[in-house]
Coordinates of C-alpha atoms in Angstrom, one line a residue:
Chain A
X1 CA 14.4 22.0 15.3
X2 CA 13.7 24.9 13.9
X3 CA 11.0 27.2 12.5
X4 CA 8.9 26.2 8.9
X5 CA 7.4 28.7 6.4
X6 CA 4.9 28.6 4.1
X7 CA 4.0 31.5 2.3
X8 CA 0.6 32.1 -0.9
X9 CA 2.0 28.3 -1.9
X10 CA -0.6 26.3 -4.5
X11 CA -0.8 23.2 -5.3
X12 CA -2.1 22.2 -9.2
X13 CA -3.1 19.1 -10.4
X14 CA -2.8 20.3 -14.2
X15 CA -6.4 23.1 -14.3
X16 CA -7.5 21.4 -11.2
X17 CA -5.8 23.8 -7.6
X18 CA -6.2 21.9 -4.4
X19 CA -4.2 24.3 -2.5
X20 CA -5.2 27.9 -2.9
X21 CA -2.6 30.4 -1.9
X22 CA -1.6 28.6 1.9
X23 CA 0.3 31.5 4.4
X24 CA 1.2 30.1 7.3
X25 CA 4.3 30.3 9.5
X26 CA 5.0 27.3 12.3
X27 CA 6.9 28.5 15.1
X28 CA 10.6 26.5 16.4
X29 CA 9.2 24.0 19.3
X30 CA 5.5 24.8 18.5
X31 CA 3.2 22.2 17.9
X32 CA 0.4 22.4 14.8
X33 CA -2.7 20.6 13.8
X34 CA -4.0 20.9 10.7
X35 CA -7.4 19.6 10.4
X36 CA -9.5 19.6 8.0
X37 CA -12.6 17.6 6.2
X38 CA -11.2 15.1 3.7
X39 CA -10.1 16.8 0.0
X40 CA -9.5 19.9 2.4
X41 CA -6.2 19.8 1.2
X42 CA -3.8 19.0 4.6
X43 CA -2.4 16.0 4.1
X44 CA -1.2 18.0 0.2
X45 CA 0.5 20.6 2.3
X46 CA 1.9 18.3 5.2
X47 CA 3.4 16.8 1.9
X48 CA 5.2 19.1 0.2
X49 CA 6.5 20.3 3.6
X50 CA 8.0 17.0 3.4
X51 CA 8.8 17.3 0.1
X52 CA 6.5 14.2 -1.3
X53 CA 5.0 16.7 -3.5
X54 CA 6.6 19.4 -5.3
X55 CA 5.2 22.9 -5.5
X56 CA 3.4 24.8 -7.7
X57 CA 4.1 29.1 -6.6
X58 CA 4.6 29.9 -3.5
X59 CA 7.5 29.1 -1.6
X60 CA 8.1 27.1 1.3
X61 CA 11.0 27.8 4.5
X62 CA 12.9 25.2 7.1
X63 CA 13.9 27.9 9.3
X64 CA 15.3 30.3 7.1
X65 CA 16.0 27.7 3.8
X66 CA 14.3 28.3 1.4
X67 CA 13.3 23.7 0.4
X68 CA 11.0 24.7 -3.2
X69 CA 14.2 22.1 -4.7
X70 CA 15.4 20.5 -2.5
X71 CA 14.8 16.8 -2.3
X72 CA 12.7 14.9 0.6
X73 CA 15.8 13.3 2.0
X74 CA 17.9 16.1 2.3
X75 CA 15.4 18.7 4.5
X76 CA 16.1 16.7 7.4
X77 CA 12.4 16.8 8.2
X78 CA 11.2 13.0 9.7
X79 CA 7.9 11.6 9.4
X80 CA 5.3 9.4 10.6
X81 CA 2.5 8.2 7.7
X82 CA -0.7 7.3 8.3
X83 CA -0.7 3.8 7.5
X84 CA 3.1 3.4 9.6
X85 CA 5.4 1.8 6.2
X86 CA 7.0 -0.6 8.3
X87 CA 9.7 -1.5 6.4
X88 CA 8.2 -4.8 6.8
X89 CA 11.6 -6.4 5.5
X90 CA 13.1 -5.6 8.5
X91 CA 13.5 -5.3 13.0
X92 CA 12.5 -3.1 14.0
X93 CA 15.9 -2.2 15.3
X94 CA 16.7 -2.4 11.8
X95 CA 13.5 -0.7 11.5
X96 CA 14.2 2.5 13.6
X97 CA 18.4 2.1 12.6
X98 CA 17.9 2.8 8.5
X99 CA 18.1 6.0 8.7
X100 CA 21.7 5.7 11.4
X101 CA 23.0 3.3 8.7
X102 CA 22.3 5.1 5.9
X103 CA 24.3 8.1 7.1
X104 CA 27.2 5.8 8.0
X105 CA 26.0 6.4 11.2
X106 CA 29.1 4.3 14.3
X107 CA 27.8 1.3 15.3
X108 CA 27.3 1.9 18.5
X109 CA 25.9 5.3 18.0
X110 CA 23.7 4.3 16.3
X111 CA 23.2 1.1 18.7
X112 CA 22.2 3.9 21.5
X113 CA 20.1 6.2 20.5
X114 CA 18.2 3.4 18.9
X115 CA 17.9 2.4 22.2
X116 CA 17.8 5.3 24.1
X117 CA 14.3 5.4 21.5
X118 CA 13.0 1.4 22.2
X119 CA 13.4 2.9 25.6
X120 CA 11.5 6.2 25.0
X121 CA 8.7 4.8 23.5
X122 CA 8.8 1.0 25.5
X123 CA 9.4 -0.8 22.7
X124 CA 13.4 -2.8 24.5
X125 CA 11.6 -6.3 24.4
X126 CA 10.7 -5.9 20.6
X127 CA 13.6 -5.3 18.3
X128 CA 14.3 -7.6 17.1
X129 CA 10.1 -8.7 15.9
X130 CA 9.9 -7.8 12.9
X131 CA 6.9 -5.3 12.5
X132 CA 3.8 -8.0 11.8
X133 CA 4.1 -9.4 15.0
X134 CA 3.5 -6.1 16.5
X135 CA 0.4 -5.0 17.2
X136 CA -1.0 -1.8 15.5
X137 CA 0.2 0.1 18.5
X138 CA 3.3 -0.6 18.8
X139 CA 3.9 -0.3 14.9
X140 CA 2.7 3.3 15.4
X141 CA 5.4 3.4 18.5
X142 CA 8.1 2.1 16.2
X143 CA 6.7 4.9 13.6
X144 CA 7.4 7.3 16.1
X145 CA 11.1 5.7 16.7
X146 CA 12.3 5.4 13.2
X147 CA 11.8 9.5 13.5
X148 CA 13.1 9.8 17.1
X149 CA 16.4 8.2 16.2
X150 CA 17.3 11.3 13.6
X151 CA 16.6 14.3 15.7
X152 CA 15.9 16.0 13.1
X153 CA 14.7 19.3 12.4
X154 CA 10.0 18.8 12.4
X155 CA 9.0 16.1 12.7
X156 CA 5.6 15.2 10.6
X157 CA 2.3 13.3 11.3
X158 CA 0.3 11.7 9.5
X159 CA -2.4 11.4 9.9
X160 CA -1.0 8.6 13.0
X161 CA -3.8 7.2 14.9
X162 CA -6.5 7.3 12.1
X163 CA -6.3 2.9 12.2
X164 CA -5.9 2.6 15.4
X165 CA -8.9 1.2 18.0
X166 CA -11.3 4.7 20.1
X167 CA -9.5 3.9 23.2
X168 CA -5.8 3.5 22.3
X169 CA -6.9 5.9 20.1
X170 CA -6.5 8.4 23.3
X171 CA -3.2 6.7 25.2
X172 CA -1.6 7.5 22.2
X173 CA -2.5 10.7 21.8
X174 CA -1.6 11.6 25.4
X175 CA 1.9 9.7 24.5
X176 CA 2.0 11.6 21.1
X177 CA 1.7 14.9 23.5
X178 CA 4.0 14.0 25.9
X179 CA 7.1 13.8 23.5
X180 CA 6.3 16.4 22.3
X181 CA 6.4 18.1 25.3
X182 CA 9.6 16.0 26.8
X183 CA 11.8 17.1 23.3
X184 CA 9.6 19.9 21.7
X185 CA 10.6 19.4 17.6
X186 CA 8.5 22.0 16.2
X187 CA 5.9 19.5 15.6
X188 CA 3.4 19.3 12.3
X189 CA 0.6 16.9 12.6
X190 CA -2.6 16.4 9.8
X191 CA -5.1 14.7 11.6
X192 CA -9.8 15.3 10.1
X193 CA -11.0 14.4 13.8
X194 CA -11.1 17.6 15.6
X195 CA -10.8 15.6 19.6
X196 CA -6.7 15.1 17.7
X197 CA -6.8 19.2 17.3
X198 CA -8.6 20.1 20.3
X199 CA -6.1 18.0 22.7
X200 CA -2.8 18.2 21.1
X201 CA -2.2 21.4 19.5
X202 CA -0.3 23.9 20.5
X203 CA -2.1 26.5 17.2
X204 CA -5.1 24.5 14.7
X205 CA -5.0 25.2 11.6
X206 CA -8.4 25.1 10.2
X207 CA -8.3 24.4 6.7
X208 CA -11.5 24.5 4.5
X209 CA -11.7 23.5 0.4
X210 CA -7.8 24.2 -0.2
X211 CA -7.9 27.6 1.8
X212 CA -7.4 28.0 6.5
X213 CA -10.1 28.8 7.6
X214 CA -9.1 29.7 11.0
X215 CA -5.7 30.1 12.3
X216 CA -5.3 30.1 16.9
X217 CA -5.0 27.7 19.8
X218 CA -7.7 25.5 20.6
X219 CA -9.6 27.6 22.9
X220 CA -10.1 30.7 20.9
X221 CA -11.9 28.5 18.3
X222 CA -13.3 27.7 19.7
X223 CA -14.8 30.7 21.8
X224 CA -14.7 33.0 18.9
X225 CA -15.3 30.3 15.1
X226 CA -13.4 32.7 12.1
X227 CA -16.8 32.2 10.4
X228 CA -19.5 29.5 10.2
X229 CA -17.6 26.9 8.6
X230 CA -15.0 26.4 11.8
X231 CA -17.5 27.4 14.5
X232 CA -19.6 23.5 12.7
X233 CA -16.1 22.4 12.6
X234 CA -14.9 22.8 16.1
X235 CA -17.1 21.0 19.2
X236 CA -18.6 17.5 19.3
X237 CA -21.9 17.5 19.5
X238 CA -21.3 20.4 16.6
X239 CA -22.7 23.7 17.7
X240 CA -26.2 24.6 17.7
X241 CA -27.3 27.2 13.8
X242 CA -30.4 29.1 14.6
X243 CA -31.6 31.5 10.8
X244 CA -32.8 34.5 11.1
X245 CA -33.4 38.5 10.9
X246 CA -31.3 40.5 13.1
X247 CA -33.5 43.5 14.9
X248 CA -32.1 45.2 17.5
X249 CA -31.2 43.1 20.6
X250 CA -32.4 39.7 19.4
X251 CA -32.5 37.6 16.1
X252 CA -35.9 37.2 14.9
X253 CA -37.2 32.5 13.5
X254 CA -38.7 32.1 10.8
X255 CA -42.3 31.5 13.6
X256 CA -41.6 34.9 14.7
X257 CA -40.2 33.6 18.4
X258 CA -37.2 35.7 19.2
X259 CA -33.7 35.0 20.6
X260 CA -32.5 37.8 22.8
X261 CA -28.5 38.3 22.0
X262 CA -25.9 41.6 22.2
X263 CA -26.4 43.2 18.4
X264 CA -24.5 46.4 19.8
X265 CA -22.8 47.1 16.1
X266 CA -23.1 42.9 14.4
X267 CA -24.5 43.7 12.2
X268 CA -27.4 45.7 10.5
X269 CA -30.9 45.7 11.7
X270 CA -33.5 43.4 8.7
X271 CA -29.1 41.9 7.8
X272 CA -30.5 37.9 7.7
X273 CA -27.7 36.1 10.4
X274 CA -27.4 32.5 11.6
X275 CA -27.7 32.5 15.6
X276 CA -24.8 31.0 17.2
X277 CA -25.0 28.5 20.6
X278 CA -22.8 25.4 21.8
X279 CA -24.6 22.6 22.9
X280 CA -22.8 22.7 26.5
X281 CA -23.9 26.0 27.4
X282 CA -27.9 26.0 26.8
X283 CA -28.9 25.2 29.8
X284 CA -33.3 24.8 31.1
X285 CA -34.2 28.2 32.4
X286 CA -35.6 28.3 36.1
X287 CA -38.9 31.1 35.3
X288 CA -40.4 28.9 31.6
X289 CA -39.1 31.7 30.4
X290 CA -36.3 31.8 27.1
X291 CA -36.1 29.8 24.2
X292 CA -38.7 26.9 23.6
X293 CA -38.1 23.6 21.9
X294 CA -40.2 20.1 21.3
X295 CA -37.7 17.6 22.4
X296 CA -37.3 13.9 19.5
X297 CA -34.3 12.1 21.2
X298 CA -32.6 12.1 24.4
X299 CA -29.2 10.3 24.7
X300 CA -27.7 10.0 27.5
X301 CA -23.6 8.7 28.0
X302 CA -23.9 8.1 31.3
X303 CA -21.6 11.5 32.1
X304 CA -24.2 14.0 30.1
X305 CA -27.5 14.0 28.8
X306 CA -27.3 14.9 24.4
X307 CA -31.0 15.9 24.4
X308 CA -32.6 17.0 20.3
X309 CA -35.5 18.7 19.8
X310 CA -36.8 21.7 17.0
X311 CA -36.9 25.5 18.0
X312 CA -39.2 26.7 15.3
X313 CA -38.4 23.9 12.8
X314 CA -35.1 23.7 12.8
X315 CA -32.6 21.0 14.8
X316 CA -31.3 21.6 17.8
X317 CA -29.1 19.8 20.5
X318 CA -28.7 20.3 24.6
X319 CA -25.8 18.7 27.0
X320 CA -27.3 18.9 30.5
X321 CA -24.8 17.1 33.0
X322 CA -27.7 17.5 35.4
X323 CA -30.0 14.2 35.6
X324 CA -33.4 15.6 33.6
X325 CA -36.0 12.8 32.7
X326 CA -37.4 14.0 29.6
X327 CA -39.8 12.5 27.3
X328 CA -40.2 12.5 22.9
X329 CA -42.9 15.2 22.3
X330 CA -42.7 18.0 25.8
X331 CA -41.5 21.2 25.4
X332 CA -38.8 22.8 27.2
X333 CA -37.1 26.4 27.9
X334 CA -33.8 27.3 27.0
X335 CA -31.4 29.5 27.9
X336 CA -27.7 30.5 28.4
X337 CA -24.7 32.8 29.3
X338 CA -24.6 36.1 26.7
X339 CA -21.9 35.8 25.8
X340 CA -21.6 32.0 24.9
X341 CA -23.8 33.2 21.7
X342 CA -22.0 32.9 18.3
X343 CA -23.4 35.7 15.5
X344 CA -22.2 35.0 12.3
X345 CA -23.3 36.6 8.3
X346 CA -25.8 34.7 6.7
X347 CA -24.5 35.9 3.3
X348 CA -20.9 35.2 4.0
X349 CA -20.5 33.6 6.9
X350 CA -18.6 35.7 9.0
X351 CA -18.6 35.9 12.4
X352 CA -20.7 39.5 13.4
Chain B
X1 CA -13.1 -34.7 13.9
X2 CA -15.2 -37.9 11.3
X3 CA -17.3 -35.7 9.8
X4 CA -13.6 -33.4 8.6
X5 CA -12.7 -37.2 7.4
X6 CA -16.3 -37.9 5.9
X7 CA -15.9 -34.9 4.0
X8 CA -12.3 -34.7 2.8
X9 CA -13.2 -38.5 1.7
X10 CA -16.0 -37.0 -0.5
X11 CA -13.8 -33.9 -2.1
X12 CA -11.1 -36.0 -3.0
X13 CA -13.9 -38.4 -4.5
X14 CA -15.4 -34.9 -6.5
X15 CA -11.6 -34.2 -7.4
X16 CA -10.4 -37.9 -8.3
X17 CA -11.6 -37.7 -12.4
X18 CA -10.2 -34.6 -13.0
X19 CA -6.7 -36.2 -11.6
X20 CA -7.3 -38.8 -13.6
X21 CA -7.5 -36.5 -16.3
X22 CA -4.9 -35.4 -15.6
X23 CA -2.3 -38.1 -14.7
X24 CA -2.7 -40.2 -17.2
X25 CA -0.4 -38.7 -19.5
X26 CA 2.3 -39.2 -17.1
X27 CA 1.4 -42.6 -15.2
X28 CA 1.9 -43.7 -19.8
X29 CA 4.9 -42.0 -20.3
X30 CA 7.0 -43.7 -17.2
X31 CA 5.4 -47.0 -17.7
X32 CA 6.8 -46.9 -21.7
X33 CA 9.8 -45.4 -19.9
X34 CA 10.5 -48.4 -17.3
X35 CA 9.2 -51.6 -19.3
X36 CA 11.4 -53.7 -21.6
X37 CA 11.9 -52.4 -25.3
X38 CA 10.0 -55.7 -25.7
X39 CA 7.1 -55.2 -23.9
X40 CA 6.3 -51.3 -25.4
X41 CA 3.5 -53.4 -27.9
X42 CA 1.9 -56.0 -26.1
X43 CA -2.0 -56.2 -26.9
X44 CA -4.0 -55.9 -24.6
X45 CA -2.4 -53.1 -23.3
X46 CA -0.8 -53.5 -20.0
X47 CA 0.0 -50.8 -16.4
X48 CA 2.6 -53.9 -15.2
X49 CA 5.1 -55.2 -16.7
X50 CA 7.8 -57.9 -16.0
X51 CA 11.4 -56.0 -14.9
X52 CA 12.2 -52.8 -14.0
X53 CA 14.2 -51.4 -16.6
X54 CA 16.6 -48.2 -15.0
X55 CA 19.3 -48.3 -17.7
X56 CA 16.7 -47.2 -20.3
X57 CA 17.5 -44.1 -18.8
X58 CA 21.5 -44.9 -19.5
X59 CA 20.4 -46.0 -22.8
X60 CA 19.2 -43.2 -24.2
X61 CA 21.5 -40.7 -22.5
X62 CA 23.9 -42.0 -24.3
X63 CA 22.1 -42.4 -27.9
X64 CA 20.3 -39.1 -28.1
X65 CA 23.0 -36.9 -26.7
X66 CA 21.0 -36.6 -23.8
X67 CA 23.1 -34.0 -21.8
X68 CA 23.4 -32.4 -24.3
X69 CA 20.3 -31.2 -25.8
X70 CA 19.2 -30.8 -21.4
X71 CA 22.8 -27.8 -21.7
X72 CA 21.4 -26.1 -24.1
X73 CA 17.5 -26.4 -22.8
X74 CA 19.3 -24.7 -19.8
X75 CA 21.0 -21.8 -20.9
X76 CA 18.9 -20.7 -23.4
X77 CA 16.0 -20.9 -20.4
X78 CA 18.4 -19.3 -17.8
X79 CA 19.4 -16.4 -19.9
X80 CA 16.4 -15.8 -21.6
X81 CA 15.5 -15.7 -18.0
X82 CA 17.7 -13.0 -16.8
X83 CA 17.3 -10.9 -19.8
X84 CA 13.2 -10.5 -18.9
X85 CA 13.7 -9.6 -15.8
X86 CA 16.5 -7.5 -16.4
X87 CA 14.5 -5.8 -18.9
X88 CA 11.0 -6.3 -17.2
X89 CA 11.9 -5.4 -13.5
X90 CA 13.0 -1.0 -14.3
X91 CA 9.7 -1.0 -17.6
X92 CA 7.0 -2.6 -14.8
X93 CA 8.5 0.5 -12.0
X94 CA 7.9 3.0 -14.2
X95 CA 4.8 2.2 -15.7
X96 CA 4.2 1.1 -11.8
X97 CA 5.5 5.1 -10.8
X98 CA 5.4 6.8 -12.5
X99 CA 2.3 9.1 -15.2
X100 CA 3.3 9.5 -18.4
X101 CA 1.5 9.9 -21.2
X102 CA 1.0 6.8 -23.7
X103 CA 1.0 4.7 -20.5
X104 CA -2.2 3.3 -21.0
X105 CA -1.5 2.5 -24.3
X106 CA 1.7 1.0 -23.7
X107 CA -0.1 -1.9 -21.7
X108 CA -2.7 -2.9 -23.5
X109 CA 0.4 -2.8 -26.8
X110 CA 2.0 -5.5 -24.6
X111 CA -1.7 -7.5 -23.7
X112 CA -2.4 -7.4 -27.8
X113 CA 0.8 -9.1 -28.3
X114 CA 0.4 -11.5 -25.9
X115 CA -2.6 -12.7 -28.6
X116 CA -0.6 -13.1 -31.6
X117 CA 0.5 -16.4 -31.8
X118 CA 4.8 -17.5 -32.0
X119 CA 4.1 -18.7 -34.8
X120 CA 2.4 -16.3 -36.7
X121 CA 6.7 -14.7 -36.6
X122 CA 8.0 -17.6 -37.5
X123 CA 9.3 -16.4 -41.1
X124 CA 10.1 -13.4 -40.2
X125 CA 11.8 -14.0 -37.0
X126 CA 13.9 -16.7 -39.6
X127 CA 15.0 -13.8 -41.4
X128 CA 15.8 -11.4 -38.6
X129 CA 18.0 -13.8 -37.3
X130 CA 19.5 -14.9 -40.3
X131 CA 20.3 -11.3 -40.7
X132 CA 21.7 -10.9 -37.8
X133 CA 24.1 -14.2 -38.3
X134 CA 22.7 -15.6 -35.4
X135 CA 21.0 -18.6 -36.7
X136 CA 22.5 -21.5 -35.0
X137 CA 23.4 -19.8 -32.7
X138 CA 21.3 -20.8 -28.9
X139 CA 21.7 -16.6 -28.1
X140 CA 18.4 -16.1 -31.5
X141 CA 16.8 -18.0 -28.7
X142 CA 17.1 -15.9 -25.8
X143 CA 16.8 -13.0 -27.9
X144 CA 13.3 -14.3 -28.7
X145 CA 11.9 -15.8 -25.7
X146 CA 12.7 -13.1 -23.7
X147 CA 11.8 -10.9 -26.0
X148 CA 8.1 -13.0 -25.8
X149 CA 8.1 -13.3 -22.3
X150 CA 8.4 -9.8 -21.7
X151 CA 5.3 -8.7 -22.7
X152 CA 4.3 -10.7 -19.5
X153 CA 6.7 -9.7 -16.7
X154 CA 6.0 -7.0 -17.4
X155 CA 2.7 -6.8 -16.6
X156 CA 2.8 -9.3 -14.3
X157 CA 5.1 -7.7 -12.5
X158 CA 4.1 -4.0 -12.8
X159 CA 0.0 -5.6 -11.2
X160 CA 2.1 -6.1 -8.1
X161 CA 4.7 -3.4 -7.8
X162 CA 1.3 -1.8 -8.1
X163 CA 0.9 -3.9 -4.7
X164 CA 3.7 -2.3 -2.7
X165 CA 2.8 0.8 -1.0
X166 CA 3.9 4.3 -1.9
X167 CA 4.8 5.2 1.2
X168 CA 7.5 2.4 2.1
X169 CA 9.3 4.3 -0.5
X170 CA 8.3 7.6 0.7
X171 CA 10.1 6.2 3.7
X172 CA 12.7 6.0 2.9
X173 CA 13.4 8.8 1.3
X174 CA 12.4 10.9 3.9
X175 CA 14.9 9.0 6.6
X176 CA 17.6 10.1 4.0
X177 CA 17.7 7.5 0.8
X178 CA 18.1 8.4 -3.0
X179 CA 16.1 7.3 -4.9
X180 CA 18.2 3.8 -6.2
X181 CA 19.0 3.0 -1.8
X182 CA 15.3 2.8 -1.5
X183 CA 15.4 0.7 -5.4
X184 CA 17.5 -1.4 -4.5
X185 CA 17.6 -1.4 -0.6
X186 CA 13.0 -1.1 0.2
X187 CA 11.6 -2.4 -3.2
X188 CA 13.1 -4.6 -4.6
X189 CA 13.9 -6.8 -1.5
X190 CA 9.6 -6.6 -1.2
X191 CA 9.4 -8.2 -5.3
X192 CA 11.1 -10.5 -4.5
X193 CA 8.3 -13.1 -4.4
X194 CA 6.8 -11.7 -8.0
X195 CA 10.9 -12.0 -9.8
X196 CA 10.6 -15.3 -8.5
X197 CA 7.2 -16.3 -9.4
X198 CA 8.1 -14.7 -12.8
X199 CA 11.7 -16.7 -13.4
X200 CA 9.2 -19.7 -13.1
X201 CA 6.9 -18.6 -16.0
X202 CA 10.0 -17.7 -17.7
X203 CA 12.4 -19.9 -17.1
X204 CA 9.0 -23.1 -18.4
X205 CA 8.0 -21.6 -20.8
X206 CA 11.5 -21.2 -22.9
X207 CA 11.9 -24.5 -21.2
X208 CA 9.5 -26.4 -23.1
X209 CA 9.3 -24.1 -26.2
X210 CA 9.2 -26.7 -29.6
X211 CA 8.2 -24.3 -33.3
X212 CA 10.9 -21.2 -32.2
X213 CA 13.7 -23.3 -31.2
X214 CA 12.8 -25.9 -34.2
X215 CA 12.8 -23.4 -36.8
X216 CA 16.5 -21.1 -35.9
X217 CA 18.2 -24.5 -35.4
X218 CA 19.5 -26.1 -38.0
X219 CA 22.8 -28.0 -36.0
X220 CA 22.0 -31.8 -33.8
X221 CA 24.4 -30.2 -32.0
X222 CA 22.4 -27.4 -31.1
X223 CA 19.0 -28.6 -30.0
X224 CA 17.4 -28.1 -26.8
X225 CA 15.7 -30.7 -26.1
X226 CA 12.5 -30.4 -26.7
X227 CA 13.7 -30.5 -30.7
X228 CA 16.1 -33.5 -29.8
X229 CA 13.0 -35.7 -28.6
X230 CA 11.0 -34.3 -31.0
X231 CA 13.9 -35.9 -32.8
X232 CA 13.9 -39.3 -31.9
X233 CA 10.1 -39.9 -33.1
X234 CA 10.3 -37.9 -37.0
X235 CA 11.6 -39.4 -39.7
X236 CA 12.5 -42.3 -37.9
X237 CA 11.8 -45.4 -39.9
X238 CA 11.9 -46.8 -36.2
X239 CA 10.5 -45.1 -33.4
X240 CA 12.4 -46.3 -29.9
X241 CA 9.2 -45.4 -27.5
X242 CA 11.3 -46.7 -24.5
X243 CA 14.2 -43.8 -25.2
X244 CA 12.1 -41.0 -26.3
X245 CA 9.2 -41.4 -22.7
X246 CA 12.7 -41.8 -20.4
X247 CA 13.6 -38.6 -22.1
X248 CA 10.6 -37.4 -22.1
X249 CA 10.5 -38.3 -18.5
X250 CA 13.8 -36.7 -17.5
X251 CA 13.2 -32.6 -19.4
X252 CA 9.6 -32.7 -17.9
X253 CA 10.0 -34.5 -14.0
X254 CA 12.8 -31.7 -12.8
X255 CA 11.2 -29.3 -14.2
X256 CA 7.7 -29.6 -12.1
X257 CA 9.7 -30.7 -9.1
X258 CA 11.3 -27.5 -8.7
X259 CA 8.0 -25.4 -10.2
X260 CA 6.2 -26.9 -6.8
X261 CA 8.5 -25.5 -5.1
X262 CA 8.8 -22.3 -5.8
X263 CA 5.0 -22.1 -5.6
X264 CA 5.3 -21.8 -2.6
X265 CA 6.6 -17.9 -3.2
X266 CA 3.8 -17.4 -5.8
X267 CA 0.6 -17.4 -3.1
X268 CA 3.2 -15.8 -0.4
X269 CA 3.1 -13.2 -2.6
X270 CA -0.1 -13.0 -3.4
X271 CA -1.3 -12.2 0.3
X272 CA 1.7 -10.3 1.1
X273 CA -0.4 -7.2 -1.2
X274 CA -2.3 -7.1 2.2
X275 CA 0.2 -6.2 4.8
X276 CA -1.0 -3.1 6.7

């Protein structure tokens, strides 16, 4: 097991820059998730750690060894691919033992390791099957087993759950997390699904357009997003944004309504700002004061009710766990605890 | 069940004209090959014959030196197939996996060579083989057949190689395999269907080729099957049609059987690209 250090790493394809200087320190035994929309460069970064993509500039270190020019086969890294990449002409056993056979390990040793990994992953009865005879979840586990038998320094996961159906994805998510807790191998996990990132990660790296937007624990990102992109990306349904002008003690919206907010030390009066509040932090105000919103659509999910409404022409979503009987067209008044309100500069998008 | 039966009958009825057109020459070939010599030119022509003459085949075998020509054909076709495959696989792999300047132009060039008839090149090739001292040498055919088929084999193999997920090789590298190891143990085993299909095509093309063989081979002991059969017809005062047809049956049937046996690889090959 080992740490991974990324220093000023850039990637260019011809004139097109995909990564604009990434700095990241992944600690030993840590589970780090790279998350971002498609095309943000997260998979490219992972493949650079793996040694499958060249590094245009900067350094990647595994432990304290610079691996820029070390070929993939010599980096001692295991990787789980999105489409599993199981060798179709080999049985499960052969798939899992391939790397050990390449190392010319003794037969009994290989056998012991494969059976151990198969035991952990509940694959013991499938060892003689070929990959095409397995279900999606089982293939996924074989792919992990192939990584597991190797005792590699680092595990890389490239969107490993995105080919599974929704239910299985949740199950496998928990399995991978439990596996990491058991083995403690340094892991880098790429996904575009923020829920996956939130539930699995020790730390999340939010990426956008070839840059890191924020690095932090899941709750840090949720509670104090550094900018509008992170605020919008983390959380589901995503945070509500109301554009307005900053005045002492409030944000004034386009229609003149005032959104009360703590403003001391946060920007100057007259500054264009974005007020942010998460749907789950909104509640009905008991005394009829608070932000007036006109209900448009009500979506009960069973566990809660999602209400889509409009405030000063801007869309807003609120989630209630209590049951309310809202009708489209109805005006409701919303309140929230002051500590849950976020404020961003409209021009730069940075948190105030 | 009955609707399925009626439907099958209708389909076969619709297919039958095509089958008649395709099978007619084979039918004529076969009944001519097995009837006695005296019944070759009866009028009006009939499908029937008085006696099944298997001896036609053995007579023909001896009289036309069929065995020698068969060995020549086998040698030329197998060798041309091997040469074409051995040279095409690295080319197709490079075209499928690496980016390099002029790749698109090279592909177009390969396609364009397919539009040229070998007959146009016959004179030039003859002079080339002349200067290499290969006229009347079966290896001249091996070289030219391999060369003529390579454009197709590269094209075909490349299309198939493209369908083998790159992830598989990358996974092998991550597992600690060198490029060569991943090629030999992961990539090529998966490419077997494509190699079989291209091998069949190259083999059949070489087996049936006539013009180049006629040009390059001067002495009759070096003739390949098509030329040998042709020699039974051309410039003869009397043509032994039953022998010619017997030879034709023997030259076509093994290839037809092999092709129908190996075509399952073709279908499996088409499906394998769909592995998720």
